[in-house]
Short mmCIF file of C-alpha atoms in Angstrom, two decimals:
data_model
loop_
_atom_site.label_atom_id
_atom_site.label_comp_id
_atom_site.label_asym_id
_atom_site.label_seq_id
_atom_site.Cartn_x
_atom_site.Cartn_y
_atom_site.Cartn_z
CA MET G 19 -46.97 -43.80 -45.16
CA ASP G 20 -46.84 -47.47 -46.18
CA ASN G 21 -44.54 -48.34 -43.31
CA LEU G 22 -46.40 -46.27 -40.70
CA LYS G 23 -47.10 -49.26 -38.48
CA GLY G 24 -43.45 -50.25 -38.43
CA MET G 25 -42.39 -46.68 -37.71
CA ILE G 26 -44.85 -46.45 -34.81
CA ILE G 27 -43.64 -49.73 -33.31
CA ARG G 28 -39.98 -48.80 -33.71
CA GLY G 29 -40.68 -45.37 -32.27
CA GLY G 30 -42.48 -46.90 -29.30
CA VAL G 31 -39.62 -49.30 -28.59
CA VAL G 32 -37.03 -46.53 -28.83
CA ARG G 33 -39.10 -44.28 -26.57
CA LEU G 34 -39.51 -47.04 -24.02
CA GLY G 35 -35.76 -47.62 -24.03
CA GLY G 36 -35.13 -43.92 -23.65
CA GLN G 37 -37.66 -43.53 -20.87
CA ALA G 38 -36.13 -46.53 -19.10
CA ALA G 39 -32.79 -44.73 -19.22
CA ASN G 40 -34.44 -41.50 -18.05
CA PHE G 41 -36.19 -43.41 -15.29
CA ALA G 42 -32.91 -44.82 -14.03
CA LEU G 43 -31.30 -41.38 -14.19
CA ARG G 44 -34.19 -39.75 -12.36
CA LEU G 45 -34.11 -42.36 -9.63
CA SER G 46 -30.35 -41.91 -9.26
CA VAL G 47 -30.54 -38.15 -8.92
CA MET G 48 -33.60 -38.44 -6.67
CA ALA G 49 -31.59 -40.69 -4.38
CA ALA G 50 -28.58 -38.37 -4.47
CA LEU G 51 -30.49 -35.12 -3.91
CA ALA G 52 -32.65 -36.67 -1.18
CA ARG G 53 -29.47 -37.27 0.80
CA LEU G 54 -27.86 -33.93 -0.02
CA LEU G 55 -30.90 -31.68 0.45
CA ASP G 56 -33.69 -31.31 2.99
CA PRO G 57 -37.47 -31.61 2.52
CA GLU G 58 -37.67 -27.82 2.91
CA ASP G 59 -35.53 -27.32 -0.22
CA PHE G 60 -37.91 -29.40 -2.33
CA GLY G 61 -40.86 -27.64 -0.72
CA LEU G 62 -39.52 -24.20 -1.66
CA VAL G 63 -39.10 -25.18 -5.30
CA ALA G 64 -42.57 -26.77 -5.29
CA MET G 65 -43.98 -23.47 -4.01
CA THR G 66 -42.71 -21.65 -7.09
CA THR G 67 -44.76 -23.98 -9.29
CA ALA G 68 -47.86 -22.08 -8.19
CA VAL G 69 -46.65 -19.58 -10.80
CA SER G 70 -44.02 -21.28 -12.95
CA GLY G 71 -45.97 -24.52 -13.36
CA VAL G 72 -49.01 -22.70 -14.71
CA PHE G 73 -46.96 -20.44 -16.98
CA GLN G 74 -45.08 -23.46 -18.35
CA LEU G 75 -48.30 -24.70 -19.91
CA PHE G 76 -48.45 -21.60 -22.11
CA THR G 77 -44.89 -21.90 -23.43
CA ALA G 78 -45.89 -24.34 -26.15
CA ALA G 79 -49.46 -22.93 -26.22
CA GLY G 80 -50.55 -26.28 -27.64
CA LEU G 81 -48.86 -25.35 -30.92
CA SER G 82 -46.56 -28.36 -30.89
CA SER G 83 -49.66 -30.58 -30.74
CA ALA G 84 -51.24 -28.52 -33.52
CA THR G 85 -48.17 -29.06 -35.72
CA VAL G 86 -48.18 -32.81 -35.09
CA GLN G 87 -51.94 -33.26 -35.48
CA GLN G 88 -52.27 -31.51 -38.88
CA GLU G 89 -52.16 -33.71 -41.96
CA THR G 90 -49.98 -31.19 -43.81
CA VAL G 91 -47.91 -28.28 -42.48
CA THR G 92 -46.01 -25.70 -44.53
CA ASN G 93 -42.69 -24.07 -43.68
CA GLU G 94 -44.44 -20.69 -43.45
CA GLN G 95 -46.90 -22.06 -40.90
CA MET G 96 -44.15 -23.54 -38.74
CA SER G 97 -42.11 -20.33 -38.93
CA THR G 98 -45.10 -18.24 -37.87
CA LEU G 99 -45.85 -20.60 -35.00
CA PHE G 100 -42.19 -20.46 -33.93
CA TRP G 101 -42.32 -16.69 -33.51
CA VAL G 102 -45.65 -16.94 -31.71
CA ASN G 103 -44.00 -19.36 -29.26
CA VAL G 104 -41.02 -17.03 -28.76
CA ALA G 105 -43.28 -14.03 -28.08
CA ILE G 106 -45.21 -16.11 -25.55
CA GLY G 107 -41.97 -17.26 -23.89
CA VAL G 108 -40.69 -13.71 -23.44
CA THR G 109 -44.07 -12.58 -22.07
CA LEU G 110 -44.16 -15.45 -19.59
CA ALA G 111 -40.63 -14.73 -18.35
CA LEU G 112 -41.62 -11.13 -17.64
CA LEU G 113 -44.87 -12.19 -15.97
CA CYS G 114 -42.98 -14.67 -13.79
CA ALA G 115 -40.71 -11.88 -12.54
CA ALA G 116 -43.69 -9.57 -12.00
CA THR G 117 -45.58 -12.12 -9.90
CA ALA G 118 -42.61 -12.99 -7.67
CA PRO G 119 -43.54 -10.43 -4.95
CA ALA G 120 -47.09 -11.77 -4.79
CA LEU G 121 -45.76 -15.30 -4.33
CA VAL G 122 -43.50 -14.12 -1.50
CA ALA G 123 -46.47 -12.45 0.20
CA PHE G 124 -48.75 -15.45 -0.24
CA TYR G 125 -46.35 -17.97 1.31
CA HIS G 126 -44.60 -15.49 3.66
CA GLU G 127 -41.31 -16.79 2.26
CA PRO G 128 -38.79 -14.18 0.95
CA ARG G 129 -36.49 -16.81 -0.58
CA LEU G 130 -39.08 -17.39 -3.28
CA PHE G 131 -38.45 -14.02 -4.96
CA TRP G 132 -35.24 -14.79 -6.84
CA LEU G 133 -36.21 -18.43 -7.30
CA THR G 134 -39.29 -17.31 -9.20
CA VAL G 135 -37.47 -14.63 -11.21
CA VAL G 136 -34.74 -17.03 -12.36
CA ALA G 137 -37.28 -19.77 -13.11
CA GLY G 138 -38.80 -17.40 -15.67
CA LEU G 139 -35.73 -17.76 -17.90
CA GLY G 140 -36.80 -21.31 -18.63
CA PHE G 141 -39.91 -20.14 -20.49
CA PHE G 142 -37.93 -18.27 -23.13
CA LEU G 143 -35.49 -21.17 -23.53
CA SER G 144 -38.30 -23.72 -23.84
CA ALA G 145 -40.14 -21.61 -26.41
CA LEU G 146 -37.15 -21.77 -28.73
CA ALA G 147 -37.47 -25.57 -28.95
CA VAL G 148 -41.23 -26.07 -29.35
CA GLN G 149 -41.51 -26.20 -33.14
CA HIS G 150 -38.20 -28.01 -33.65
CA SER G 151 -39.33 -30.72 -31.24
CA ALA G 152 -42.73 -30.91 -32.98
CA LEU G 153 -40.99 -31.32 -36.33
CA LEU G 154 -39.07 -34.33 -35.02
CA GLN G 155 -42.29 -35.82 -33.65
CA ARG G 156 -44.12 -35.21 -36.89
CA GLN G 157 -41.37 -37.04 -38.78
CA LEU G 158 -41.54 -39.87 -36.20
CA ARG G 159 -37.82 -39.39 -35.53
CA TYR G 160 -38.11 -40.81 -32.05
CA THR G 161 -34.62 -42.25 -31.96
CA THR G 162 -33.22 -38.75 -32.34
CA LEU G 163 -35.64 -37.31 -29.80
CA THR G 164 -34.81 -40.03 -27.31
CA VAL G 165 -31.06 -39.52 -27.61
CA ILE G 166 -31.53 -35.78 -27.10
CA GLU G 167 -33.75 -36.27 -24.05
CA VAL G 168 -31.38 -38.75 -22.41
CA LEU G 169 -28.38 -36.52 -23.11
CA SER G 170 -30.07 -33.42 -21.68
CA GLN G 171 -31.17 -35.45 -18.68
CA MET G 172 -27.66 -36.74 -18.02
CA VAL G 173 -26.06 -33.31 -18.27
CA SER G 174 -28.70 -31.66 -16.10
CA LEU G 175 -28.60 -34.33 -13.42
CA ALA G 176 -24.82 -34.09 -13.23
CA ALA G 177 -25.12 -30.31 -12.89
CA GLY G 178 -27.74 -30.66 -10.15
CA VAL G 179 -25.64 -33.06 -8.09
CA VAL G 180 -22.54 -30.86 -8.45
CA MET G 181 -24.54 -27.81 -7.33
CA ALA G 182 -25.99 -29.71 -4.38
CA PHE G 183 -22.53 -30.86 -3.34
CA GLY G 184 -21.46 -27.22 -3.60
CA GLY G 185 -24.00 -26.24 -0.95
CA LEU G 186 -26.41 -24.40 -3.28
CA ALA G 187 -29.40 -26.19 -1.68
CA TYR G 188 -32.68 -25.42 -3.47
CA TRP G 189 -30.82 -23.64 -6.29
CA ALA G 190 -29.47 -27.03 -7.35
CA ILE G 191 -33.00 -28.20 -8.18
CA LEU G 192 -33.75 -25.13 -10.31
CA GLY G 193 -30.29 -25.21 -11.91
CA MET G 194 -30.88 -28.79 -12.97
CA THR G 195 -34.10 -27.83 -14.76
CA LEU G 196 -32.56 -24.87 -16.60
CA THR G 197 -29.54 -26.93 -17.68
CA SER G 198 -31.81 -29.60 -19.16
CA THR G 199 -33.76 -26.97 -21.12
CA VAL G 200 -30.61 -25.39 -22.57
CA VAL G 201 -29.12 -28.72 -23.69
CA TYR G 202 -32.43 -29.91 -25.17
CA THR G 203 -32.98 -26.68 -27.11
CA VAL G 204 -29.49 -26.68 -28.63
CA CYS G 205 -29.76 -30.33 -29.62
CA VAL G 206 -33.16 -30.13 -31.36
CA TRP G 207 -31.96 -27.15 -33.41
CA VAL G 208 -28.91 -29.10 -34.52
CA ALA G 209 -30.91 -32.30 -35.18
CA THR G 210 -33.60 -30.70 -37.36
CA GLY G 211 -31.34 -28.32 -39.24
CA TRP G 212 -34.42 -26.12 -39.63
CA SER G 213 -34.21 -22.35 -39.29
CA PRO G 214 -37.46 -20.39 -39.02
CA GLY G 215 -38.27 -17.72 -41.55
CA PRO G 216 -40.14 -14.49 -40.85
CA PRO G 217 -43.71 -14.72 -39.55
CA ARG G 218 -46.51 -14.27 -42.10
CA ARG G 219 -50.09 -13.23 -41.44
CA THR G 220 -51.22 -15.16 -44.50
CA ALA G 221 -49.60 -18.43 -43.39
CA GLY G 222 -52.99 -19.96 -42.55
CA VAL G 223 -52.34 -20.77 -38.90
CA ARG G 224 -55.65 -19.58 -37.48
CA GLY G 225 -57.09 -23.10 -37.24
CA MET G 226 -53.86 -24.37 -35.70
CA LEU G 227 -53.94 -21.54 -33.15
CA ARG G 228 -57.51 -22.48 -32.22
CA PHE G 229 -56.50 -26.12 -31.79
CA GLY G 230 -53.46 -25.09 -29.75
CA GLY G 231 -55.51 -22.74 -27.62
CA MET G 232 -57.99 -25.48 -26.81
CA VAL G 233 -55.18 -27.89 -25.91
CA THR G 234 -53.54 -25.25 -23.71
CA LEU G 235 -56.76 -24.40 -21.92
CA ASN G 236 -57.36 -28.08 -21.30
CA SER G 237 -53.82 -28.50 -19.95
CA LEU G 238 -54.27 -25.48 -17.71
CA VAL G 239 -57.47 -26.82 -16.17
CA VAL G 240 -55.93 -30.26 -15.65
CA TYR G 241 -52.77 -28.76 -14.16
CA VAL G 242 -54.71 -26.65 -11.69
CA ALA G 243 -56.86 -29.64 -10.76
CA TYR G 244 -53.91 -31.96 -10.16
CA ASN G 245 -51.64 -29.42 -8.44
CA PHE G 246 -53.93 -27.21 -6.36
CA GLU G 247 -53.33 -29.38 -3.31
CA LYS G 248 -49.64 -28.44 -3.37
CA LEU G 249 -50.59 -24.77 -3.25
CA LEU G 250 -52.85 -25.41 -0.26
CA LEU G 251 -50.31 -27.55 1.59
CA GLY G 252 -47.54 -25.01 1.06
CA ARG G 253 -49.71 -22.16 2.29
CA TYR G 254 -51.25 -23.82 5.33
CA TRP G 255 -48.76 -26.52 6.32
CA GLY G 256 -45.41 -25.05 5.22
CA ALA G 257 -42.46 -26.00 3.02
CA ASP G 258 -41.46 -29.06 5.05
CA ALA G 259 -44.89 -30.73 4.80
CA LEU G 260 -45.13 -29.82 1.13
CA GLY G 261 -41.67 -31.30 0.50
CA ILE G 262 -42.72 -34.61 2.06
CA TYR G 263 -45.94 -34.72 0.03
CA GLU G 264 -44.24 -33.66 -3.20
CA ARG G 265 -41.53 -36.33 -2.96
CA GLY G 266 -44.11 -39.01 -2.17
CA TYR G 267 -46.28 -37.95 -5.11
CA ARG G 268 -43.30 -37.72 -7.47
CA LEU G 269 -41.99 -41.14 -6.47
CA VAL G 270 -45.30 -43.02 -6.79
CA ASN G 271 -46.16 -41.30 -10.08
CA LEU G 272 -42.73 -41.62 -11.71
CA PRO G 273 -43.11 -45.06 -13.39
CA THR G 274 -46.57 -44.34 -14.80
CA ALA G 275 -45.58 -40.84 -15.92
CA GLU G 276 -42.46 -42.12 -17.67
CA LEU G 277 -44.32 -44.90 -19.49
CA ASN G 278 -47.08 -42.57 -20.63
CA ALA G 279 -44.50 -40.03 -21.78
CA ALA G 280 -42.70 -42.74 -23.72
CA ILE G 281 -45.70 -44.17 -25.53
CA GLY G 282 -48.08 -41.20 -25.51
CA GLY G 283 -46.14 -39.02 -27.93
CA VAL G 284 -45.67 -41.86 -30.40
CA ALA G 285 -49.32 -42.89 -30.08
CA PHE G 286 -50.59 -39.35 -30.66
CA SER G 287 -48.36 -38.86 -33.70
CA GLY G 288 -49.28 -42.23 -35.20
CA LEU G 289 -53.01 -42.02 -34.50
CA SER G 290 -53.13 -38.50 -35.93
CA ARG G 291 -51.76 -39.82 -39.21
CA ILE G 292 -54.64 -42.35 -39.48
CA GLN G 293 -57.43 -40.32 -37.87
CA ASN G 294 -59.67 -40.84 -40.92
CA ASP G 295 -58.99 -44.59 -41.17
CA LEU G 296 -61.30 -45.72 -38.35
CA PRO G 297 -60.60 -49.49 -38.42
CA ARG G 298 -56.83 -48.90 -38.16
CA LEU G 299 -57.36 -46.20 -35.54
CA LYS G 300 -59.35 -48.63 -33.41
CA SER G 301 -56.87 -51.46 -33.79
CA TYR G 302 -53.79 -49.34 -33.08
CA PHE G 303 -55.34 -47.59 -30.09
CA LEU G 304 -56.53 -50.77 -28.38
CA LYS G 305 -53.18 -52.50 -28.84
CA GLY G 306 -51.36 -49.49 -27.46
CA TYR G 307 -53.80 -49.22 -24.54
CA THR G 308 -53.32 -52.88 -23.65
CA ILE G 309 -49.54 -52.58 -23.75
CA VAL G 310 -49.53 -49.50 -21.51
CA LEU G 311 -51.85 -51.04 -18.92
CA SER G 312 -49.89 -54.30 -18.97
CA MET G 313 -46.84 -52.34 -17.84
CA THR G 314 -48.18 -49.55 -15.64
CA LEU G 315 -50.53 -51.64 -13.48
CA PRO G 316 -48.06 -54.29 -12.20
CA ILE G 317 -45.35 -51.66 -11.67
CA THR G 318 -47.72 -49.55 -9.56
CA VAL G 319 -48.75 -52.64 -7.59
CA PHE G 320 -45.11 -53.50 -6.96
CA CYS G 321 -44.40 -49.97 -5.76
CA ALA G 322 -47.39 -49.96 -3.40
CA VAL G 323 -46.50 -53.31 -1.80
CA PHE G 324 -42.79 -52.54 -1.36
CA VAL G 325 -43.04 -48.82 -0.67
CA ASP G 326 -41.12 -49.04 2.63
CA ASP G 327 -38.16 -50.59 0.87
CA ILE G 328 -38.38 -48.18 -2.07
CA VAL G 329 -38.30 -45.13 0.18
CA GLU G 330 -35.36 -46.49 2.19
CA VAL G 331 -33.33 -47.31 -0.93
CA ILE G 332 -34.11 -44.23 -3.00
CA LEU G 333 -34.79 -41.42 -0.52
CA GLY G 334 -33.23 -42.60 2.72
CA PRO G 335 -34.32 -42.77 6.37
CA LYS G 336 -35.18 -39.09 6.81
CA TRP G 337 -37.99 -39.43 4.23
CA ARG G 338 -39.97 -42.20 5.96
CA ASP G 339 -42.98 -39.90 6.31
CA THR G 340 -43.45 -40.18 2.54
CA VAL G 341 -44.42 -43.87 2.88
CA VAL G 342 -48.00 -43.17 3.98
CA ILE G 343 -48.37 -40.47 1.29
CA PHE G 344 -47.13 -42.96 -1.30
CA ARG G 345 -49.63 -45.63 -0.24
CA LEU G 346 -52.58 -43.25 -0.05
CA LEU G 347 -51.87 -41.89 -3.54
CA THR G 348 -51.55 -45.33 -5.15
CA PRO G 349 -55.27 -45.52 -6.15
CA THR G 350 -54.89 -42.15 -7.88
CA ILE G 351 -51.94 -43.41 -9.91
CA LEU G 352 -53.85 -46.58 -10.86
CA VAL G 353 -56.70 -44.40 -12.12
CA PHE G 354 -54.23 -42.26 -14.07
CA GLY G 355 -52.94 -45.43 -15.73
CA ILE G 356 -56.46 -46.25 -16.89
CA ILE G 357 -57.69 -42.82 -18.03
CA ASN G 358 -54.61 -40.95 -19.29
CA PRO G 359 -54.18 -42.99 -22.52
CA LEU G 360 -57.73 -42.01 -23.50
CA ALA G 361 -56.34 -38.55 -24.26
CA TRP G 362 -54.51 -40.08 -27.27
CA LEU G 363 -57.89 -41.00 -28.73
CA LEU G 364 -59.53 -37.64 -28.06
CA TYR G 365 -56.73 -35.44 -29.38
CA SER G 366 -55.89 -37.52 -32.44
CA ALA G 367 -59.59 -37.59 -33.40
CA GLY G 368 -59.90 -33.81 -32.96
CA LEU G 369 -62.11 -34.11 -29.86
CA GLN G 370 -60.16 -31.55 -27.83
CA VAL G 371 -63.38 -29.70 -26.88
CA ARG G 372 -64.71 -32.83 -25.19
CA SER G 373 -61.40 -33.25 -23.39
CA LEU G 374 -61.73 -29.68 -22.06
CA LYS G 375 -65.30 -30.32 -20.86
CA ILE G 376 -64.10 -33.41 -18.99
CA ALA G 377 -61.29 -31.41 -17.39
CA LEU G 378 -63.76 -28.75 -16.27
CA VAL G 379 -65.65 -31.45 -14.35
CA ILE G 380 -62.53 -33.06 -12.86
CA ALA G 381 -61.15 -29.77 -11.53
CA PRO G 382 -63.93 -28.84 -9.04
CA LEU G 383 -64.28 -32.50 -8.02
CA VAL G 384 -60.69 -32.91 -6.88
CA ILE G 385 -60.38 -29.36 -5.48
CA VAL G 386 -63.34 -30.00 -3.19
CA ALA G 387 -61.65 -33.24 -2.14
CA TYR G 388 -58.43 -31.36 -1.31
CA LEU G 389 -60.33 -28.88 0.83
CA ILE G 390 -62.04 -31.71 2.71
CA GLY G 391 -58.72 -33.39 3.44
CA LEU G 392 -56.68 -30.22 4.12
CA PRO G 393 -57.42 -29.96 7.88
CA TYR G 394 -55.78 -33.39 8.28
CA GLY G 395 -52.53 -32.40 6.57
CA PRO G 396 -50.73 -34.16 3.72
CA THR G 397 -52.21 -37.58 4.57
CA GLY G 398 -55.73 -36.20 4.58
CA VAL G 399 -55.23 -34.54 1.22
CA ALA G 400 -53.73 -37.70 -0.30
CA PHE G 401 -56.64 -39.85 0.93
CA ALA G 402 -59.28 -37.40 -0.32
CA TYR G 403 -57.53 -37.11 -3.71
CA SER G 404 -57.57 -40.87 -4.23
CA ALA G 405 -61.19 -41.19 -3.09
CA ALA G 406 -62.28 -38.57 -5.63
CA MET G 407 -60.35 -40.18 -8.50
CA VAL G 408 -61.73 -43.66 -7.77
CA LEU G 409 -65.28 -42.28 -7.84
CA TRP G 410 -64.57 -40.49 -11.10
CA VAL G 411 -62.92 -43.25 -13.17
CA ILE G 412 -66.08 -44.89 -14.60
CA PRO G 413 -67.82 -41.64 -15.65
CA HIS G 414 -64.54 -40.50 -17.21
CA VAL G 415 -64.18 -43.62 -19.34
CA LEU G 416 -67.80 -43.54 -20.51
CA TRP G 417 -67.59 -39.87 -21.46
CA CYS G 418 -64.35 -40.29 -23.38
CA LEU G 419 -65.64 -43.25 -25.41
CA HIS G 420 -69.09 -41.84 -26.21
CA GLY G 421 -69.59 -41.62 -29.97
CA THR G 422 -66.09 -42.80 -30.84
CA VAL G 423 -64.99 -45.89 -32.75
CA ILE G 424 -64.05 -47.52 -29.40
CA SER G 425 -66.87 -49.12 -27.41
CA LEU G 426 -66.89 -49.80 -23.68
CA ARG G 427 -66.77 -53.51 -24.47
CA ASP G 428 -63.65 -52.99 -26.57
CA LEU G 429 -61.93 -51.12 -23.75
CA LEU G 430 -62.93 -53.64 -21.09
CA PHE G 431 -61.61 -56.45 -23.24
CA ALA G 432 -58.31 -54.61 -23.64
CA ALA G 433 -58.03 -53.66 -19.97
CA GLY G 434 -59.73 -56.54 -18.17
CA ARG G 435 -56.95 -59.10 -18.16
CA PRO G 436 -54.15 -56.73 -17.04
CA LEU G 437 -56.45 -55.43 -14.28
CA ILE G 438 -57.36 -58.91 -13.01
CA ALA G 439 -53.77 -60.17 -13.22
CA SER G 440 -52.50 -57.08 -11.35
CA ALA G 441 -55.09 -57.51 -8.57
CA ALA G 442 -54.15 -61.17 -8.17
CA VAL G 443 -50.46 -60.48 -8.14
CA ALA G 444 -50.96 -57.78 -5.49
CA ALA G 445 -52.53 -60.37 -3.18
CA VAL G 446 -49.69 -62.81 -3.81
CA ALA G 447 -47.06 -60.11 -3.23
CA LEU G 448 -48.60 -59.14 0.10
CA GLY G 449 -48.56 -62.79 1.11
CA VAL G 450 -44.90 -63.44 0.23
CA GLN G 451 -43.55 -60.09 1.44
CA PRO G 452 -42.82 -61.29 5.01
CA PHE G 453 -40.62 -64.11 3.62
CA LEU G 454 -38.32 -61.92 1.49
CA GLY G 455 -35.71 -61.06 4.09
CA GLY G 456 -35.43 -58.75 7.06
CA SER G 457 -36.02 -55.02 7.09
CA GLU G 458 -32.27 -54.42 6.89
CA SER G 459 -32.12 -55.95 3.39
CA HIS G 460 -34.21 -53.39 1.52
CA LEU G 461 -32.49 -53.72 -1.85
CA LEU G 462 -32.57 -57.52 -1.69
CA ARG G 463 -36.28 -57.45 -0.84
CA LEU G 464 -36.94 -55.22 -3.86
CA LEU G 465 -35.02 -57.50 -6.20
CA LEU G 466 -36.69 -60.68 -4.92
CA GLY G 467 -40.11 -59.06 -4.80
CA GLY G 468 -39.75 -57.73 -8.32
CA CYS G 469 -38.82 -61.16 -9.65
CA VAL G 470 -41.75 -62.82 -7.87
CA ILE G 471 -44.28 -60.24 -9.11
CA ALA G 472 -42.94 -60.29 -12.69
CA ALA G 473 -42.95 -64.11 -12.88
CA ILE G 474 -46.45 -64.54 -11.47
CA TYR G 475 -47.90 -61.67 -13.48
CA LEU G 476 -46.48 -62.90 -16.77
CA TRP G 477 -47.61 -66.47 -16.08
CA MET G 478 -51.15 -65.33 -15.29
CA LEU G 479 -51.41 -62.93 -18.22
CA LEU G 480 -49.81 -65.11 -20.90
CA PHE G 481 -50.88 -68.60 -19.93
CA LEU G 482 -53.68 -68.63 -17.35
CA MET G 483 -55.61 -65.88 -19.18
CA GLY G 484 -54.70 -67.12 -22.65
CA GLN G 485 -52.92 -63.97 -23.84
CA LYS G 486 -49.79 -65.78 -25.06
CA THR G 487 -50.92 -65.63 -28.70
CA VAL G 488 -51.74 -61.92 -28.48
CA TYR G 489 -48.44 -60.85 -26.93
CA PHE G 490 -46.33 -63.24 -28.98
CA GLY G 491 -48.05 -61.80 -32.04
CA LEU G 492 -47.10 -58.32 -30.90
CA PHE G 493 -43.55 -59.51 -30.37
CA LYS G 494 -43.42 -60.87 -33.94
CA GLU G 495 -44.74 -57.56 -35.26
CA LEU G 496 -42.03 -55.83 -33.27
CA GLN G 497 -39.36 -58.07 -34.74
CA GLY G 498 -40.66 -57.42 -38.23
CA ALA G 499 -40.81 -53.68 -37.67
CA LEU G 500 -37.28 -53.54 -36.29
CA SER G 501 -35.95 -55.49 -39.27
CA MET G 502 -37.66 -53.24 -41.82
CA LYS G 503 -35.52 -50.76 -43.65
CA THR G 504 -36.56 -47.20 -42.90
CA HIS G 505 -36.94 -45.00 -45.95
#
């Protein structure tokens, strides 16, 4: 595509706008549900993810990534993959119901039975949307995708709040998820206008299935690694402790997760289109990496410094125990901000086997850390998790970059200034925090603190560190891309 660069930039801007809207919606519903429900309700739903969270990884089976990553895809291939996804979705729904008794026995919690059975319906519904969503990504139709995601989020959040007001407790959380899936599935079918044909053995999907299988296996290993502590906390410390930990983790990870979700899909689609053009691949990746770090690092710093105010404003007084979890997990989230974008490079370049090998090293590392911290409860687990991730970050980066078009020097040049500016602004924020109003003015403190951090960070990055030309150049490219006529 001649206008690929413009399409990538426009897609990134649209996705950022959509994720900003999703972020605001998620914070709103998080605040509402935190006041309507108890930590135990969130803990019960988190317990079901021991089964449903793992099964969810197999719904797409990596076949959406396979569709996006291929240079050319036929209608017969997509139709065959669609029916493969549907068969997997039905199988997972049945498996979810079959494993419900085991989950009840493991946690000694009978309420988990019907929660787990009903959660299985989501797998079939999600499977119906996998290829339609991949088609929109492949066409770089991110405006359409963003509108659909925001709409499904709005409808589901409204449904969740109504159910919580109606006294449905933990069912409101599950109902919200299922509503989002239904709305999203209907919308992507309407938006693509594509109807799958019958599956064909001769469609030539074997290579795509191998790619998808590798992506799924990698996702499974990563999921187990990054969620095994919730299984342990639920089993040995109960639903209440797990609810506190889960809310703290979700809150501290939300900004970084939303930004990576916004840019990651666009980056993967765009880089996959130029995987054989190494100079462009290098240039596009490094620019995208710099942009992501420039946003995720200062936001995480802001959250860590003003966590007391954030918890009071968003969750409320009964969730104050999440503050220490939030702070202890902040190093983990900073590491995620640094290493997660490297997956764009590995997948778009077809290095999914290397990504799997890396995941197989991460998993035992963090699981051992969880076990070391488990006797000390949620705070011990959070501390051990962060310690393991900080020790791992440098080996992870070196392994990802080995033999690729990106050198360590390239990455350090892209990441160095945002890292230094974020560290400096953290020190300044800690110094000015006592002068931003009393503890009764939590929202005011957040607004003032945000303005101070944003102003100092931008001044350091753009002027003190001489990045004004770089970012103004990006801004001009953005203006040019937005003014281009899309064909």
